PDB file of C-alpha atoms in Angstrom:
ATOM      1  CA  ALA J  17       2.293  18.765 -20.468  1.00 39.00           C
ATOM      2  CA  LEU J  18       3.926  16.236 -18.186  1.00 39.00           C
ATOM      3  CA  PRO J  19       3.876  16.964 -14.425  1.00 44.00           C
ATOM      4  CA  ILE J  20       7.168  17.822 -12.780  1.00 42.00           C
ATOM      5  CA  CYS J  21       8.282  15.817  -9.749  1.00 46.00           C
ATOM      6  CA  HIS J  22      10.281  17.736  -7.176  1.00 46.00           C
ATOM      7  CA  PHE J  23      12.905  15.956  -5.077  1.00 46.00           C
ATOM      8  CA  PHE J  24      14.469  17.333  -1.921  1.00 46.00           C
ATOM      9  CA  VAL J  25      18.212  17.848  -1.867  1.00 50.00           C
ATOM     10  CA  LEU J  26      19.935  15.283   0.339  1.00 54.00           C
ATOM     11  CA  MET J  27      21.312  16.851   3.530  1.00 61.00           C
ATOM     12  CA  ASP J  28      23.273  15.650   6.538  1.00 70.00           C
ATOM     13  CA  LEU J  29      20.751  15.182   9.328  1.00 76.00           C
ATOM     14  CA  ASN J  30      21.240  14.075  12.927  1.00 81.00           C
ATOM     15  CA  TYR J  31      18.686  11.616  14.267  1.00 81.00           C
ATOM     16  CA  SER J  32      18.044  10.301  17.758  1.00 83.00           C
ATOM     17  CA  ARG J  33      16.207   7.120  18.663  1.00 80.00           C
ATOM     18  CA  LEU J  34      12.884   7.076  20.515  1.00 74.00           C
ATOM     19  CA  ASP J  35      11.377   3.701  21.428  1.00 75.00           C
ATOM     20  CA  PHE J  36       7.653   4.189  20.975  1.00 75.00           C
ATOM     21  CA  ALA J  37       6.467   0.641  21.688  1.00 77.00           C
ATOM     22  CA  GLN J  38       7.632  -2.955  21.637  1.00 79.00           C
ATOM     23  CA  ILE J  39       5.612  -5.395  19.551  1.00 80.00           C
ATOM     24  CA  GLY J  40       6.159  -8.756  17.901  1.00 81.00           C
ATOM     25  CA  PRO J  41       8.002  -9.259  14.579  1.00 88.00           C
ATOM     26  CA  THR J  42       6.284  -7.688  11.579  1.00 89.00           C
ATOM     27  CA  CYS J  43       6.311  -7.926   7.787  1.00 90.00           C
ATOM     28  CA  PRO J  44       7.031  -4.919   5.533  1.00 88.00           C
ATOM     29  CA  ARG J  45       4.214  -2.390   5.041  1.00 89.00           C
ATOM     30  CA  THR J  46       2.087  -3.505   7.998  1.00 91.00           C
ATOM     31  CA  ALA J  47       2.057  -0.223   9.976  1.00 91.00           C
ATOM     32  CA  ARG J  48      -0.109   2.808   9.182  1.00 92.00           C
ATOM     33  CA  VAL J  49      -0.854   6.182  10.800  1.00 90.00           C
ATOM     34  CA  LEU J  50      -4.565   6.851  11.358  1.00 87.00           C
ATOM     35  CA  PRO J  51      -6.139  10.266  10.684  1.00 84.00           C
ATOM     36  CA  LEU J  52      -6.308  12.575  13.689  1.00 80.00           C
ATOM     37  CA  GLY J  53      -9.450  12.020  15.762  1.00 70.00           C
ATOM     38  CA  LYS J  54     -11.569  14.383  17.826  1.00 73.00           C
ATOM     39  CA  HIS J  55      -9.210  14.121  20.792  1.00 67.00           C
ATOM     40  CA  LYS J  56      -6.168  14.986  18.645  1.00 73.00           C
ATOM     41  CA  ALA J  57      -4.327  11.883  19.806  1.00 79.00           C
ATOM     42  CA  GLN J  58      -2.278  10.536  16.912  1.00 85.00           C
ATOM     43  CA  LYS J  59      -2.925   6.803  16.649  1.00 89.00           C
ATOM     44  CA  TYR J  60      -1.363   4.180  14.485  1.00 90.00           C
ATOM     45  CA  VAL J  61      -2.117   0.544  13.701  1.00 93.00           C
ATOM     46  CA  VAL J  62       0.339  -2.285  13.185  1.00 93.00           C
ATOM     47  CA  GLY J  63      -0.106  -5.954  12.299  1.00 93.00           C
ATOM     48  CA  ASP J  64       2.398  -8.547  13.469  1.00 92.00           C
ATOM     49  CA  GLN J  65       3.439 -12.081  12.565  1.00 92.00           C
ATOM     50  CA  ASP J  66       1.196 -13.561  15.260  1.00 92.00           C
ATOM     51  CA  GLY J  67      -1.817 -12.194  13.407  1.00 93.00           C
ATOM     52  CA  VAL J  68      -2.544  -9.412  15.915  1.00 93.00           C
ATOM     53  CA  VAL J  69      -3.568  -5.898  14.865  1.00 94.00           C
ATOM     54  CA  SER J  70      -2.864  -3.268  17.540  1.00 93.00           C
ATOM     55  CA  CYS J  71      -3.960   0.363  17.662  1.00 92.00           C
ATOM     56  CA  LEU J  72      -1.511   2.413  19.748  1.00 90.00           C
ATOM     57  CA  TYR J  73      -1.131   6.041  20.769  1.00 87.00           C
ATOM     58  CA  TYR J  74       1.204   8.141  22.890  1.00 84.00           C
ATOM     59  CA  LYS J  75      -0.060  10.203  25.836  1.00 83.00           C
ATOM     60  CA  LYS J  76       1.859  11.959  28.622  1.00 81.00           C
ATOM     61  CA  GLY J  77       5.045  10.085  27.850  1.00 78.00           C
ATOM     62  CA  GLU J  78       3.380   6.669  27.835  1.00 83.00           C
ATOM     63  CA  CYS J  79       2.406   4.343  24.995  1.00 86.00           C
ATOM     64  CA  LEU J  80      -1.195   3.165  25.396  1.00 88.00           C
ATOM     65  CA  THR J  81      -3.267   0.583  23.547  1.00 89.00           C
ATOM     66  CA  SER J  82      -6.584   1.799  22.134  1.00 91.00           C
ATOM     67  CA  TRP J  83      -7.628  -1.675  20.977  1.00 93.00           C
ATOM     68  CA  LYS J  84      -6.130  -4.990  19.924  1.00 93.00           C
ATOM     69  CA  THR J  85      -7.478  -7.963  17.968  1.00 93.00           C
ATOM     70  CA  GLU J  86      -7.084 -11.597  18.928  1.00 90.00           C
ATOM     71  CA  GLY J  87      -4.166 -13.446  17.359  1.00 88.00           C
ATOM     72  CA  LEU J  88      -4.883 -15.378  14.175  1.00 89.00           C
ATOM     73  CA  GLY J  89      -1.883 -17.685  14.462  1.00 86.00           C
ATOM     74  CA  THR J  90      -0.761 -16.708  10.949  1.00 89.00           C
ATOM     75  CA  GLU J  91       1.282 -13.657  10.004  1.00 93.00           C
ATOM     76  CA  ILE J  92      -0.260 -10.477   8.652  1.00 94.00           C
ATOM     77  CA  ARG J  93       1.421  -9.882   5.285  1.00 93.00           C
ATOM     78  CA  SER J  94      -0.105  -6.521   4.319  1.00 94.00           C
ATOM     79  CA  LEU J  95      -2.129  -3.760   5.981  1.00 95.00           C
ATOM     80  CA  VAL J  96      -3.651  -0.596   4.487  1.00 94.00           C
ATOM     81  CA  LEU J  97      -6.084   2.167   5.373  1.00 92.00           C
ATOM     82  CA  SER J  98      -9.044   3.064   3.220  1.00 88.00           C
ATOM     83  CA  GLY J  99     -12.493   4.636   3.252  1.00 72.00           C
ATOM     84  CA  THR J 100     -15.356   5.484   0.960  1.00 66.00           C
ATOM     85  CA  ALA J 101     -14.922   8.310  -1.550  1.00 58.00           C
ATOM     86  CA  GLY J 102     -14.825  11.670   0.223  1.00 56.00           C
ATOM     87  CA  ASP J 103     -14.385  10.170   3.694  1.00 66.00           C
ATOM     88  CA  GLU J 104     -11.289   9.792   5.842  1.00 71.00           C
ATOM     89  CA  ASN J 105      -9.178   6.679   5.431  1.00 81.00           C
ATOM     90  CA  ASP J 106      -9.910   5.358   8.916  1.00 84.00           C
ATOM     91  CA  ARG J 107     -10.839   1.747   8.087  1.00 91.00           C
ATOM     92  CA  VAL J 108      -8.163  -0.924   8.420  1.00 94.00           C
ATOM     93  CA  PHE J 109      -7.815  -3.735   5.876  1.00 95.00           C
ATOM     94  CA  TYR J 110      -5.296  -6.540   6.155  1.00 95.00           C
ATOM     95  CA  THR J 111      -4.438  -9.965   4.763  1.00 94.00           C
ATOM     96  CA  SER J 112      -3.457 -13.178   6.479  1.00 92.00           C
ATOM     97  CA  GLY J 113      -3.041 -16.243   4.299  1.00 89.00           C
ATOM     98  CA  SER J 114      -5.797 -16.081   1.670  1.00 91.00           C
ATOM     99  CA  ILE J 115      -8.231 -14.102   3.845  1.00 93.00           C
ATOM    100  CA  VAL J 116      -8.963 -10.366   3.716  1.00 95.00           C
ATOM    101  CA  ARG J 117     -10.339  -8.680   6.827  1.00 95.00           C
ATOM    102  CA  GLY J 118     -11.621  -5.176   7.550  1.00 94.00           C
ATOM    103  CA  LEU J 119     -11.819  -3.287  10.849  1.00 94.00           C
ATOM    104  CA  ASN J 120     -13.458   0.028  11.667  1.00 91.00           C
ATOM    105  CA  LYS J 121     -11.593   2.716  13.604  1.00 87.00           C
ATOM    106  CA  LYS J 122     -12.747   1.181  16.901  1.00 90.00           C
ATOM    107  CA  GLY J 123     -11.310  -2.222  16.018  1.00 92.00           C
ATOM    108  CA  LYS J 124     -14.606  -3.973  15.235  1.00 94.00           C
ATOM    109  CA  GLU J 125     -14.442  -6.419  12.333  1.00 94.00           C
ATOM    110  CA  PHE J 126     -16.928  -5.626   9.554  1.00 93.00           C
ATOM    111  CA  LEU J 127     -15.408  -7.642   6.695  1.00 93.00           C
ATOM    112  CA  LYS J 128     -13.981 -11.123   6.357  1.00 94.00           C
ATOM    113  CA  PHE J 129     -13.828 -13.152   3.180  1.00 91.00           C
ATOM    114  CA  ASP J 130     -11.703 -15.964   1.814  1.00 93.00           C
ATOM    115  CA  THR J 131     -10.311 -15.164  -1.620  1.00 93.00           C
ATOM    116  CA  ASN J 132      -9.426 -18.831  -2.279  1.00 91.00           C
ATOM    117  CA  ILE J 133      -6.117 -17.642  -3.723  1.00 91.00           C
ATOM    118  CA  THR J 134      -3.470 -20.309  -3.121  1.00 90.00           C
ATOM    119  CA  GLU J 135      -0.578 -17.827  -2.778  1.00 90.00           C
ATOM    120  CA  SER J 136      -0.066 -15.833   0.418  1.00 88.00           C
ATOM    121  CA  LEU J 137      -1.306 -12.273  -0.146  1.00 92.00           C
ATOM    122  CA  SER J 138       1.580  -9.856   0.367  1.00 91.00           C
ATOM    123  CA  SER J 139       0.151  -6.728  -1.338  1.00 93.00           C
ATOM    124  CA  LEU J 140      -3.192  -5.023  -0.812  1.00 93.00           C
ATOM    125  CA  TYR J 141      -4.950  -1.869  -2.022  1.00 93.00           C
ATOM    126  CA  VAL J 142      -8.560  -0.939  -1.214  1.00 93.00           C
ATOM    127  CA  LEU J 143     -10.894   1.777  -2.474  1.00 90.00           C
ATOM    128  CA  ASP J 144     -14.666   1.736  -1.958  1.00 86.00           C
ATOM    129  CA  SER J 145     -15.869  -1.783  -2.865  1.00 89.00           C
ATOM    130  CA  ARG J 146     -12.773  -2.613  -4.949  1.00 93.00           C
ATOM    131  CA  ILE J 147      -9.877  -4.655  -3.609  1.00 95.00           C
ATOM    132  CA  TRP J 148      -6.584  -5.183  -5.449  1.00 96.00           C
ATOM    133  CA  LEU J 149      -4.484  -8.133  -4.244  1.00 95.00           C
ATOM    134  CA  GLY J 150      -0.999  -9.335  -5.058  1.00 94.00           C
ATOM    135  CA  GLY J 151       0.421 -12.755  -4.271  1.00 93.00           C
ATOM    136  CA  GLN J 152       3.890 -13.942  -5.172  1.00 93.00           C
ATOM    137  CA  TYR J 153       3.138 -14.070  -8.921  1.00 95.00           C
ATOM    138  CA  THR J 154      -0.610 -13.499  -9.207  1.00 95.00           C
ATOM    139  CA  TYR J 155      -2.693 -10.326  -9.248  1.00 96.00           C
ATOM    140  CA  ASN J 156      -6.447 -10.324  -8.595  1.00 96.00           C
ATOM    141  CA  GLN J 157      -9.028  -7.570  -8.400  1.00 96.00           C
ATOM    142  CA  PHE J 158     -12.231  -8.095  -6.437  1.00 95.00           C
ATOM    143  CA  LEU J 159     -15.441  -6.081  -6.716  1.00 94.00           C
ATOM    144  CA  ASP J 160     -17.906  -6.513  -3.860  1.00 93.00           C
ATOM    145  CA  CYS J 161     -15.810  -9.509  -2.728  1.00 91.00           C
ATOM    146  CA  LYS J 162     -16.216 -11.232  -6.111  1.00 93.00           C
ATOM    147  CA  ASP J 163     -13.203 -12.055  -8.279  1.00 93.00           C
ATOM    148  CA  LYS J 164     -13.266  -9.835 -11.381  1.00 94.00           C
ATOM    149  CA  TYR J 165      -9.770  -9.647 -12.943  1.00 95.00           C
ATOM    150  CA  PHE J 166      -6.674 -11.848 -12.910  1.00 95.00           C
ATOM    151  CA  TYR J 167      -3.101 -11.543 -14.205  1.00 96.00           C
ATOM    152  CA  MET J 168      -0.098 -13.854 -13.887  1.00 96.00           C
ATOM    153  CA  SER J 169       3.188 -11.953 -13.586  1.00 96.00           C
ATOM    154  CA  PRO J 170       6.316 -13.411 -15.248  1.00 95.00           C
ATOM    155  CA  ASP J 171       8.342 -12.544 -12.129  1.00 96.00           C
ATOM    156  CA  LYS J 172       7.759 -12.020  -8.416  1.00 96.00           C
ATOM    157  CA  ILE J 173       5.463  -9.164  -7.346  1.00 96.00           C
ATOM    158  CA  ASN J 174       7.132  -7.158  -4.564  1.00 95.00           C
ATOM    159  CA  HIS J 175       4.459  -4.470  -4.214  1.00 95.00           C
ATOM    160  CA  LEU J 176       1.161  -3.403  -5.764  1.00 94.00           C
ATOM    161  CA  ILE J 177      -0.905  -0.226  -5.866  1.00 92.00           C
ATOM    162  CA  ALA J 178      -3.852   1.074  -7.893  1.00 91.00           C
ATOM    163  CA  ALA J 179      -3.445   4.384  -9.720  1.00 87.00           C
ATOM    164  CA  SER J 180      -4.739   6.368 -12.701  1.00 83.00           C
ATOM    165  CA  VAL J 181      -1.568   6.246 -14.760  1.00 78.00           C
ATOM    166  CA  GLY J 182      -2.732   5.735 -18.347  1.00 66.00           C
ATOM    167  CA  SER J 183      -6.382   6.731 -18.203  1.00 68.00           C
ATOM    168  CA  LYS J 184      -9.019   8.130 -15.870  1.00 75.00           C
ATOM    169  CA  GLU J 185      -9.682   4.620 -14.542  1.00 82.00           C
ATOM    170  CA  LEU J 186      -7.715   2.965 -11.760  1.00 87.00           C
ATOM    171  CA  ASP J 187      -5.237   0.382 -13.026  1.00 90.00           C
ATOM    172  CA  ALA J 188      -3.127  -2.059 -11.047  1.00 93.00           C
ATOM    173  CA  VAL J 189       0.582  -1.204 -10.994  1.00 94.00           C
ATOM    174  CA  LEU J 190       2.965  -4.018 -10.085  1.00 96.00           C
ATOM    175  CA  ALA J 191       6.500  -3.582  -8.745  1.00 95.00           C
ATOM    176  CA  CYS J 192       8.343  -6.678  -9.957  1.00 96.00           C
ATOM    177  CA  GLN J 193      11.561  -8.476  -9.056  1.00 96.00           C
ATOM    178  CA  ASP J 194      12.890  -8.331 -12.640  1.00 95.00           C
ATOM    179  CA  GLY J 195      13.138  -4.519 -12.461  1.00 94.00           C
ATOM    180  CA  ILE J 196       9.961  -3.871 -14.426  1.00 94.00           C
ATOM    181  CA  ILE J 197       6.937  -1.808 -13.408  1.00 94.00           C
ATOM    182  CA  ARG J 198       3.868  -3.387 -15.034  1.00 94.00           C
ATOM    183  CA  VAL J 199       0.550  -1.579 -15.537  1.00 92.00           C
ATOM    184  CA  ILE J 200      -2.467  -3.894 -15.697  1.00 93.00           C
ATOM    185  CA  HIS J 201      -5.805  -2.714 -17.094  1.00 92.00           C
ATOM    186  CA  GLY J 202      -8.458  -5.275 -16.261  1.00 92.00           C
ATOM    187  CA  SER J 203      -6.612  -8.532 -16.901  1.00 95.00           C
ATOM    188  CA  ASP J 204      -4.361  -7.137 -19.625  1.00 93.00           C
ATOM    189  CA  LEU J 205      -0.782  -5.879 -19.490  1.00 93.00           C
ATOM    190  CA  VAL J 206      -0.831  -2.402 -21.087  1.00 89.00           C
ATOM    191  CA  GLN J 207       2.531  -0.843 -20.123  1.00 88.00           C
ATOM    192  CA  GLU J 208       5.988  -1.912 -18.958  1.00 90.00           C
ATOM    193  CA  VAL J 209       8.814   0.271 -17.628  1.00 89.00           C
ATOM    194  CA  ASN J 210      12.260  -1.159 -16.920  1.00 92.00           C
ATOM    195  CA  VAL J 211      14.041   0.700 -14.102  1.00 90.00           C
ATOM    196  CA  GLY J 212      17.098  -1.563 -14.029  1.00 89.00           C
ATOM    197  CA  SER J 213      16.783  -3.178 -10.598  1.00 93.00           C
ATOM    198  CA  ALA J 214      14.220  -5.079  -8.539  1.00 96.00           C
ATOM    199  CA  VAL J 215      11.342  -2.697  -7.777  1.00 95.00           C
ATOM    200  CA  MET J 216      10.458  -2.905  -4.080  1.00 95.00           C
ATOM    201  CA  CYS J 217       7.867  -0.149  -3.590  1.00 93.00           C
ATOM    202  CA  LEU J 218       5.573   2.239  -5.454  1.00 91.00           C
ATOM    203  CA  ASP J 219       3.621   5.339  -4.481  1.00 89.00           C
ATOM    204  CA  PRO J 220       1.568   7.872  -6.482  1.00 84.00           C
ATOM    205  CA  TYR J 221       3.031  11.373  -6.727  1.00 76.00           C
ATOM    206  CA  LEU J 222       0.061  13.540  -5.753  1.00 64.00           C
ATOM    207  CA  SER J 223      -0.636  17.227  -5.478  1.00 51.00           C
ATOM    208  CA  ARG J 224      -2.845  18.473  -2.652  1.00 45.00           C
ATOM    209  CA  GLU J 225      -5.810  18.669  -5.027  1.00 44.00           C
ATOM    210  CA  GLN J 226      -5.590  15.028  -6.091  1.00 44.00           C
ATOM    211  CA  GLY J 227      -7.312  12.229  -4.210  1.00 43.00           C
ATOM    212  CA  PRO J 228      -6.698   8.467  -3.984  1.00 44.00           C
ATOM    213  CA  GLY J 229      -5.324   7.121  -7.240  1.00 42.00           C
ATOM    214  CA  GLY J 230      -5.154  10.619  -8.741  1.00 45.00           C
ATOM    215  CA  GLY J 231      -2.299  11.903 -10.854  1.00 53.00           C
ATOM    216  CA  ASN J 232      -0.341  10.048 -13.535  1.00 75.00           C
ATOM    217  CA  SER J 233       3.107  10.045 -11.932  1.00 82.00           C
ATOM    218  CA  LEU J 234       4.572   7.317  -9.755  1.00 85.00           C
ATOM    219  CA  ILE J 235       7.538   7.317  -7.404  1.00 89.00           C
ATOM    220  CA  TRP J 236       9.406   4.017  -7.163  1.00 91.00           C
ATOM    221  CA  GLY J 237      12.219   2.556  -5.078  1.00 93.00           C
ATOM    222  CA  THR J 238      14.540  -0.323  -5.926  1.00 94.00           C
ATOM    223  CA  ALA J 239      16.574  -2.948  -4.110  1.00 93.00           C
ATOM    224  CA  ALA J 240      19.709  -1.175  -5.380  1.00 91.00           C
ATOM    225  CA  GLY J 241      18.795   1.956  -3.378  1.00 90.00           C
ATOM    226  CA  HIS J 242      17.511   4.123  -6.228  1.00 89.00           C
ATOM    227  CA  VAL J 243      14.437   6.355  -6.055  1.00 89.00           C
ATOM    228  CA  GLY J 244      12.844   7.648  -9.233  1.00 88.00           C
ATOM    229  CA  CYS J 245       9.691   9.053 -10.772  1.00 86.00           C
ATOM    230  CA  HIS J 246       7.922   8.280 -14.045  1.00 84.00           C
ATOM    231  CA  ALA J 247       5.068  10.203 -15.642  1.00 80.00           C
ATOM    232  CA  PHE J 248       2.625   7.920 -17.460  1.00 73.00           C
ATOM    233  CA  SER J 249       0.308   8.565 -20.387  1.00 67.00           C
ATOM    234  CA  LYS J 250      -1.505   6.483 -23.006  1.00 60.00           C
ATOM    235  CA  GLU J 251       1.572   6.826 -25.226  1.00 58.00           C
ATOM    236  CA  GLY J 252       3.974   5.456 -22.594  1.00 53.00           C
ATOM    237  CA  ALA J 253       6.036   6.510 -19.599  1.00 54.00           C
ATOM    238  CA  MET J 254       8.724   9.173 -19.246  1.00 54.00           C
ATOM    239  CA  LYS J 255      11.354   9.269 -16.514  1.00 54.00           C
ATOM    240  CA  ILE J 256      11.313  12.562 -14.614  1.00 55.00           C
ATOM    241  CA  ASP J 257      14.195  12.132 -12.210  1.00 51.00           C
ATOM    242  CA  ARG J 258      16.206   9.563 -10.303  1.00 46.00           C
ATOM    243  CA  LYS J 259      18.324   9.868  -7.173  1.00 47.00           C
ATOM    244  CA  SER J 260      20.681   7.359  -5.611  1.00 42.00           C
ATOM    245  CA  VAL J 261      20.241   7.091  -1.870  1.00 41.00           C
ATOM    246  CA  VAL J 262      22.938   4.540  -1.021  1.00 40.00           C
TER     247      VAL J 262
END
């Protein structure tokens, strides 16, 4: 049976603005909330266009800096959190140019390697020793920092994640400018879903029992302001719901 995706009913809500911190210009998807630590201070990390990663938190009405890296001089295009299986996602991974870097929760760099990919890396997903990377048109998967799989997309890649959508293994899922969600197994295209408008973002629809990459349903958002959900299987994909938000 296909899983059911539940969407909240749109309501009129009143919001007020709170300026948490002022930082430099950033690229999309370069801010993440860290897991709660022992001191229960909610921290978050953000990478900016000067190549600086900052870890900030709020205490007694004041924004404080836990740690900050030195500027790279090139913009950070993507930033994600990850960890080993069963552990908290408290390690920070980010891309700048063709280089992937990793920081621990205290801001110390433990990983740096040059992928030698000519395109700027704008999408990143990390789990254990596997790294999925998306450039403007190219997708690469690295295992232990060694290039393992490659795929050339026929149109621009706006976002990339890894998810178990057609099998128990993690596949790359590409959100493309031509309105198509492409599922890549290894180096091969195995599924395509046309959602009618440029796909800008993807996220797995997970239950509380499912971990990273778990579940076979994906939520997607488009440049036209639509949000939808597809359930995937080996036989194909089925649309569960779609809501217009603009």
